[in-house]
Structure formats: structure tokens, C-alpha cells
Tab-separated table of C-alpha atoms and ligand atoms in Angstrom:
chain	number	residue	atom	x	y	z
A	1	MET	CA	9.850	39.559	26.940
A	2	LEU	CA	12.745	39.564	29.300
A	3	ASP	CA	13.418	43.180	30.175
A	4	TYR	CA	17.044	42.608	31.011
A	5	THR	CA	20.498	43.285	29.619
A	6	ALA	CA	23.268	40.988	30.791
A	7	PRO	CA	26.107	42.792	32.600
A	8	ASN	CA	29.362	43.195	30.789
A	9	ASN	CA	31.837	40.897	32.528
A	10	GLU	CA	34.573	41.259	29.928
A	11	ASN	CA	37.099	42.907	32.226
A	12	THR	CA	37.102	40.295	34.959
A	13	ASN	CA	40.175	38.682	33.439
A	14	MET	CA	38.975	35.174	34.039
A	15	ALA	CA	39.672	32.074	31.969
A	16	LYS	CA	36.827	31.327	29.631
A	17	LEU	CA	34.280	28.839	30.925
A	18	LYS	CA	33.868	25.622	28.966
A	19	ILE	CA	30.864	23.340	28.831
A	20	ILE	CA	31.064	19.801	27.537
A	21	VAL	CA	27.795	19.267	25.679
A	22	SER	CA	26.122	17.158	23.054
A	23	ALA	CA	24.324	18.915	20.211
A	24	THR	CA	20.922	17.452	21.034
A	25	SER	CA	20.850	17.353	24.848
A	26	LEU	CA	18.087	19.259	26.613
A	27	PHE	CA	20.145	19.131	29.815
A	28	CYS	CA	22.921	21.165	28.173
A	29	THR	CA	20.899	24.088	26.856
A	30	ARG	CA	19.819	25.108	30.365
A	31	ILE	CA	23.475	25.760	31.230
A	32	GLU	CA	23.918	28.023	28.221
A	33	TRP	CA	20.852	30.007	29.242
A	34	ALA	CA	22.177	30.453	32.769
A	35	LEU	CA	25.579	31.662	31.563
A	36	LYS	CA	23.983	34.062	29.114
A	37	LEU	CA	21.698	35.475	31.813
A	38	LYS	CA	24.769	36.044	33.977
A	39	GLY	CA	26.552	37.717	31.077
A	40	LEU	CA	29.393	35.164	31.144
A	41	GLU	CA	31.370	34.128	28.091
A	42	TYR	CA	31.708	30.424	27.425
A	43	GLU	CA	32.900	27.883	24.900
A	44	LEU	CA	31.126	24.692	23.925
A	45	THR	CA	33.010	21.416	23.533
A	46	PHE	CA	30.829	18.969	21.639
A	47	GLU	CA	30.693	15.245	22.282
A	48	ASP	CA	30.217	13.150	19.161
A	49	TRP	CA	28.432	10.038	20.397
A	50	SER	CA	29.090	8.254	17.084
A	51	LYS	CA	32.764	8.249	18.047
A	52	GLY	CA	32.203	7.126	21.639
A	53	LYS	CA	32.906	9.322	24.638
A	54	SER	CA	35.815	11.737	24.653
A	55	GLU	CA	38.772	11.438	27.026
A	56	LEU	CA	37.793	14.836	28.376
A	57	LEU	CA	34.266	13.694	29.280
A	58	LEU	CA	35.439	10.407	30.821
A	59	LYS	CA	38.012	12.267	32.878
A	60	SER	CA	35.668	15.110	33.863
A	61	ASN	CA	32.595	13.088	34.797
A	62	PRO	CA	33.826	9.538	35.450
A	63	ALA	CA	30.916	8.723	37.768
A	64	HIS	CA	28.136	9.347	35.226
A	65	LYS	CA	29.995	9.901	31.927
A	66	LYS	CA	27.208	12.273	30.897
A	67	VAL	CA	26.911	15.785	29.561
A	68	PRO	CA	26.715	18.604	30.527
A	69	VAL	CA	29.940	19.238	32.448
A	70	LEU	CA	31.124	22.740	33.345
A	71	LEU	CA	34.859	23.426	33.358
A	72	ASP	CA	35.659	26.580	35.311
A	73	ASP	CA	39.396	27.192	35.362
A	74	GLY	CA	40.328	23.824	36.908
A	75	ILE	CA	37.017	23.313	38.700
A	76	VAL	CA	34.836	20.577	37.245
A	77	ILE	CA	31.093	20.437	37.949
A	78	ALA	CA	28.695	17.850	36.544
A	79	GLU	CA	24.900	17.318	36.656
A	80	SER	CA	22.914	20.102	35.056
A	81	LYS	CA	20.910	21.281	38.075
A	82	VAL	CA	24.029	21.214	40.255
A	83	ILE	CA	25.793	23.300	37.610
A	84	LEU	CA	22.933	25.822	37.603
A	85	GLU	CA	23.217	26.204	41.378
A	86	TYR	CA	26.993	26.561	41.163
A	87	ILE	CA	26.679	29.294	38.544
A	88	ASP	CA	24.054	31.089	40.609
A	89	GLU	CA	26.118	30.953	43.804
A	90	LYS	CA	29.439	31.846	42.242
A	91	TRP	CA	28.180	34.796	40.218
A	92	LYS	CA	25.696	36.575	42.427
A	93	GLY	CA	24.938	40.016	43.783
A	94	GLY	CA	25.240	43.395	42.121
A	95	ASP	CA	23.462	43.482	38.808
A	96	LEU	CA	23.973	39.756	38.185
A	97	TYR	CA	20.773	37.975	37.244
A	98	PRO	CA	19.525	35.757	40.112
A	99	LEU	CA	18.379	32.255	39.131
A	100	LEU	CA	17.099	30.774	42.400
A	101	PRO	CA	14.675	32.707	44.623
A	102	GLN	CA	16.102	34.483	47.693
A	103	ASP	CA	13.589	33.086	50.163
A	104	PRO	CA	14.684	29.668	51.595
A	105	CYS	CA	11.203	28.207	51.306
A	106	GLU	CA	10.819	29.335	47.698
A	107	ARG	CA	14.300	28.011	46.936
A	108	ALA	CA	13.394	24.617	48.337
A	109	GLN	CA	10.156	24.583	46.340
A	110	ALA	CA	11.979	25.485	43.127
A	111	ARG	CA	14.502	22.687	43.710
A	112	PHE	CA	11.745	20.209	44.507
A	113	TRP	CA	9.800	20.948	41.320
A	114	ALA	CA	12.940	21.020	39.204
A	115	GLN	CA	13.842	17.523	40.401
A	116	PHE	CA	10.273	16.405	39.849
A	117	ALA	CA	10.187	17.858	36.335
A	118	ASP	CA	13.365	16.007	35.369
A	119	ASP	CA	12.508	12.702	37.045
A	120	LYS	CA	8.841	12.523	36.142
A	121	CYS	CA	8.214	14.777	33.147
A	122	VAL	CA	11.393	14.314	31.082
A	123	PHE	CA	11.806	10.616	31.763
A	124	GLY	CA	8.048	9.967	31.903
A	125	THR	CA	7.604	11.463	28.444
A	126	TRP	CA	10.619	9.673	27.062
A	127	GLY	CA	9.417	6.378	28.559
A	128	ALA	CA	6.071	6.853	26.795
A	129	CYS	CA	7.928	7.515	23.530
A	130	CYS	CA	9.952	4.337	23.944
A	131	ALA	CA	7.000	2.098	24.820
A	132	ASP	CA	6.144	-0.260	21.968
A	133	ASP	CA	3.196	-2.199	23.241
A	134	ALA	CA	-0.093	-0.233	22.874
A	135	LEU	CA	-1.386	-0.863	26.370
A	136	GLU	CA	1.974	-0.139	27.938
A	137	LYS	CA	2.213	3.094	25.926
A	138	GLU	CA	-1.239	4.209	26.988
A	139	LYS	CA	-0.339	3.660	30.639
A	140	ALA	CA	2.970	5.501	30.238
A	141	VAL	CA	1.206	8.481	28.608
A	142	GLU	CA	-1.355	8.570	31.452
A	143	THR	CA	1.445	8.627	34.022
A	144	ALA	CA	3.263	11.409	32.154
A	145	LEU	CA	0.045	13.428	31.878
A	146	GLU	CA	-0.463	13.153	35.614
A	147	SER	CA	3.045	14.491	36.198
A	148	PHE	CA	2.443	17.445	33.886
A	149	THR	CA	-0.713	18.243	35.874
A	150	TYR	CA	1.526	19.109	38.832
A	151	LEU	CA	3.583	21.488	36.695
A	152	GLU	CA	0.395	23.070	35.376
A	153	LYS	CA	-0.618	23.796	38.993
A	154	GLN	CA	2.766	25.401	39.677
A	155	ILE	CA	2.490	27.843	36.784
A	156	GLU	CA	-1.225	28.705	37.137
A	157	GLY	CA	-1.787	32.451	37.504
A	158	LYS	CA	1.860	33.313	36.849
A	159	LYS	CA	3.763	34.360	33.764
A	160	PHE	CA	6.850	32.321	34.658
A	161	PHE	CA	7.555	29.725	37.348
A	162	ALA	CA	9.734	32.300	39.109
A	163	GLY	CA	7.101	35.077	38.819
A	164	ASP	CA	7.292	37.854	36.216
A	165	LYS	CA	10.851	36.929	35.267
A	166	ILE	CA	12.394	33.601	34.352
A	167	GLY	CA	14.433	31.708	36.959
A	168	TYR	CA	15.900	28.304	37.814
A	169	LEU	CA	12.701	26.290	37.374
A	170	ASP	CA	11.906	27.995	34.064
A	171	LEU	CA	15.331	26.962	32.767
A	172	VAL	CA	14.887	23.386	33.983
A	173	ALA	CA	11.430	23.174	32.368
A	174	GLY	CA	12.771	24.984	29.297
A	175	TRP	CA	12.870	21.795	27.215
A	176	ILE	CA	9.055	21.711	27.132
A	177	PRO	CA	8.528	24.427	24.483
A	178	HIS	CA	10.993	22.796	22.065
A	179	TRP	CA	11.923	19.165	22.804
A	180	LEU	CA	8.495	18.024	23.982
A	181	GLY	CA	6.978	18.624	20.529
A	182	VAL	CA	9.809	16.626	18.972
A	183	MET	CA	9.249	13.775	21.418
A	184	GLU	CA	5.502	13.860	20.752
A	185	GLU	CA	6.048	13.775	17.000
A	186	THR	CA	8.677	11.042	16.915
A	187	GLY	CA	7.271	9.039	19.825
A	188	GLY	CA	3.680	9.047	18.554
A	189	ILE	CA	2.185	10.570	21.714
A	190	LYS	CA	0.396	13.791	22.749
A	191	ILE	CA	1.063	15.455	26.092
A	192	LEU	CA	0.827	19.246	25.909
A	193	ASP	CA	-2.815	19.665	24.909
A	194	PRO	CA	-3.571	23.418	25.265
A	195	GLU	CA	-7.032	22.670	26.635
A	196	ARG	CA	-5.774	20.324	29.288
A	197	PHE	CA	-2.726	22.455	30.151
A	198	PRO	CA	-3.671	26.075	29.299
A	199	SER	CA	-1.244	27.729	31.732
A	200	LEU	CA	1.703	25.547	30.793
A	201	HIS	CA	0.920	26.100	27.138
A	202	GLU	CA	0.890	29.870	27.605
A	203	TRP	CA	4.080	29.706	29.663
A	204	ALA	CA	5.752	27.792	26.813
A	205	GLN	CA	4.834	30.603	24.406
A	206	ASN	CA	6.110	33.299	26.789
A	207	PHE	CA	9.341	31.417	27.392
A	208	ILE	CA	10.199	30.717	23.776
A	209	ASP	CA	9.493	34.361	22.866
A	210	ILE	CA	12.548	35.488	24.859
A	211	PRO	CA	15.357	36.018	22.294
A	212	LEU	CA	18.123	34.864	24.670
A	213	ILE	CA	16.192	31.624	25.180
A	214	LYS	CA	15.263	31.019	21.573
A	215	GLU	CA	18.775	31.468	20.212
A	216	CYS	CA	20.150	28.501	22.211
A	217	TYR	CA	17.651	25.879	21.049
A	218	PRO	CA	19.163	23.312	18.668
A	219	PRO	CA	17.553	23.164	15.193
A	220	ARG	CA	14.286	21.244	15.391
A	221	ASP	CA	14.912	19.028	12.355
A	222	MET	CA	18.194	17.881	13.871
A	223	LEU	CA	16.336	16.850	17.044
A	224	VAL	CA	13.667	15.068	15.019
A	225	ASN	CA	16.317	13.096	13.138
A	226	TYR	CA	18.202	12.249	16.289
A	227	SER	CA	15.092	11.184	18.180
A	228	THR	CA	13.852	9.068	15.254
A	229	VAL	CA	17.136	7.186	15.014
A	230	LEU	CA	17.439	6.774	18.783
A	231	LEU	CA	13.860	5.530	19.196
A	232	SER	CA	14.150	2.956	16.450
A	233	TYR	CA	17.415	1.766	17.957
A	234	LEU	CA	15.934	1.548	21.472
A	235	ARG	CA	12.763	-0.189	20.298
A	236	SER	CA	14.808	-2.821	18.518
A	237	SER	CA	16.915	-3.432	21.641
A	238	THR	CA	16.027	-2.932	25.315
A	239	PRO	CA	12.912	-0.785	25.802
A	240	ASN	CA	12.558	2.183	28.197
A	241	LYS	CA	16.207	3.148	28.261
A	242	PRO	CA	16.594	6.939	27.939
B	301	GSH	N1	20.829	14.113	35.299
B	301	GSH	C1	21.730	14.510	34.257
B	301	GSH	C2	21.261	13.960	32.924
B	301	GSH	C3	22.252	14.216	31.811
B	301	GSH	C4	22.045	13.275	30.632
B	301	GSH	O1	21.185	12.373	30.647
B	301	GSH	N2	22.852	13.464	29.590
B	301	GSH	C5	22.787	12.593	28.427
B	301	GSH	C6	22.563	13.391	27.166
B	301	GSH	S1	20.896	13.982	27.110
B	301	GSH	C7	24.109	11.874	28.270
B	301	GSH	O2	25.161	12.430	28.478
B	301	GSH	N3	24.025	10.608	27.896
B	301	GSH	C8	25.170	9.778	27.672
B	301	GSH	C9	24.953	8.432	28.260
B	301	GSH	O3	23.923	8.194	28.889
B	301	GSH	O4	25.811	7.581	28.071
B	301	GSH	C10	21.818	16.038	34.236
B	301	GSH	O5	20.860	16.688	34.639
B	301	GSH	O6	22.866	16.559	33.857
B	302	NAG	C1	17.190	15.136	8.750
B	302	NAG	O1	16.876	14.022	7.950
B	302	NAG	C2	16.410	14.350	6.663
B	302	NAG	C3	15.928	13.091	5.981
B	302	NAG	O2	16.801	12.018	6.177
B	302	NAG	C4	17.526	15.061	5.908
B	302	NAG	O3	17.100	15.432	4.606
B	302	NAG	C5	17.950	16.304	6.684
B	302	NAG	O4	19.065	16.916	6.076
B	302	NAG	C6	18.296	15.960	8.130
B	302	NAG	N1	18.505	17.187	8.858
B	302	NAG	C7	19.468	17.351	9.740
B	302	NAG	C8	19.571	18.681	10.382
B	302	NAG	O5	20.245	16.452	10.041
């Protein structure tokens, strides 16, 4: 359990933070967690992909046109890991919850593995889900498994990636306890075998047991529906597009 109560920032008189999100995006939930840990109030503005992209999203993140985007009283920040760093640097000190480690070497390591987890584990898993051809799928699963082996090594002997408390890398890997199972189910693959990845499996349990974490996860059946529809669409058009 996270032995931590977020500070009360109600009196700071600041405009409420907004995050542009989509209901199913694993990249968006990590921002909510960070803001909650910092004790900051925020509003969610949902994109409805069935209606195309909103003016607000196109204007806020013209380069990528992707969620999440953080709107902080006229300041616009896109890219989830960049947003996490912004939040951590802007609201730091005192009794504010630190996300990144203090030590420069540990910070660099956390950033490295966060980038790796997104590039290799998220997209590796999704690529394996999308693969149609049996041989191609088998290869994609093997590659994803190899990537998860590196994460397993990072968490070995620790409760959380950041130590005894959750931090930046835990938030970035925070899709694993919830979305990974959905991807496995809808994509017809198995990645997180408890025997192959005992430490990661235990970490997933510890992480999801934290109430502040659990309450931000989107409903599982919604993710299953979304993933099913998306996968059948992708398989019938160009493969391997996340
Ligand atoms: N690297 C980005 C990835 C964000 C991302 O892929 N967002 C997806 C939703 S899960 C999105 O907005 N997709 C819309 C699109 O690709 O057109 C981040 O970390 O923020
Ligand atoms: C998911 O799909 C099932 C079957 O089509 C449907 O009954 C259910 O209401 C859907 N759930 C959500 C959250 O969309």
C-alpha cells in the first residue's frame, strides 16, 4: 500500500489543470496518477475518436495529434513522459510527492527504462496482437518476451521500480497490470507468465493494490471491446499499426 496522503493544494488559487484524453488510452492514465500523487485537481476533456479529432486536440498537439495533452493555464504540454517530467519539476519540494529519483544517475536510468518500456514493451506487445500470420506472430511474441525480460531484471528484489514507493517508472509501466491482460486476451497471446516473470507479476499485484492507482483504470470490459474492434479493423487493413 502507498503510505501517503496527497497534500491539500486547494488554496493555491490556480486555474484548474485540464488533460485531453481518450477513454481507453494507457498513455493518459499515467498523467492522472501523477496529478493525484501531487494532490492537484484536474479536469478531463475526452476525445471521441468516432467523431474525428477535436479542434482543441489539433490546436494543442498539431505535431502528433495524439492524447494525452496537459493544459496548464495557457501552457500546453504533449507526450505523456514529457508531461510527467513537467509535472514533477513544476510541483516539487515540500511535502509534494517526488516522481523521478533525486540522483542524476538514477534519474537517467528511470528515463532510459521508461522509454524502453514504451518503445519495446507497449508497441512490441501490440505488434504481436496485430500480427495475423502464425509464424510472424510467434516471432513478435518472442521479441516482446525478450523485452519484458529486461523489465523483470529491473524490478527483481524490489517492491516497486522506484524502491519501496512508486515513482516515474512505475507509472509508465502501470499499463501492465491492467491493459496487458486485455491485449493478451483480445490479441490471442500470452506474455506475463508468473513463472517466467515472477518479480514483474508480483510488482503488478502490488501496484494495482494501491487505491489511488486502481481508481483511475478504465473499466476492463470497455477496453476489451475497444481492443477487439480495433484489432479486427487493423487486421482487415494495414497490419502492425498501433
Ligand atoms: N508517445 C505518445 C503516445 C500517445 C498515443 O499513442 N496516443 C494515442 C492514444 S493511445 C492517440 O492519441 N492516438 C491517436 C492517433 O494515433 O491518431 C505519448 O506517450 O503520449
Ligand atoms: C462490450 O460489448 C458487449 C458485447 O457486445 C456489450 O454487451 C457490453 O455492454 C460492452 N461493454 C462496454 C463497456 O462497452
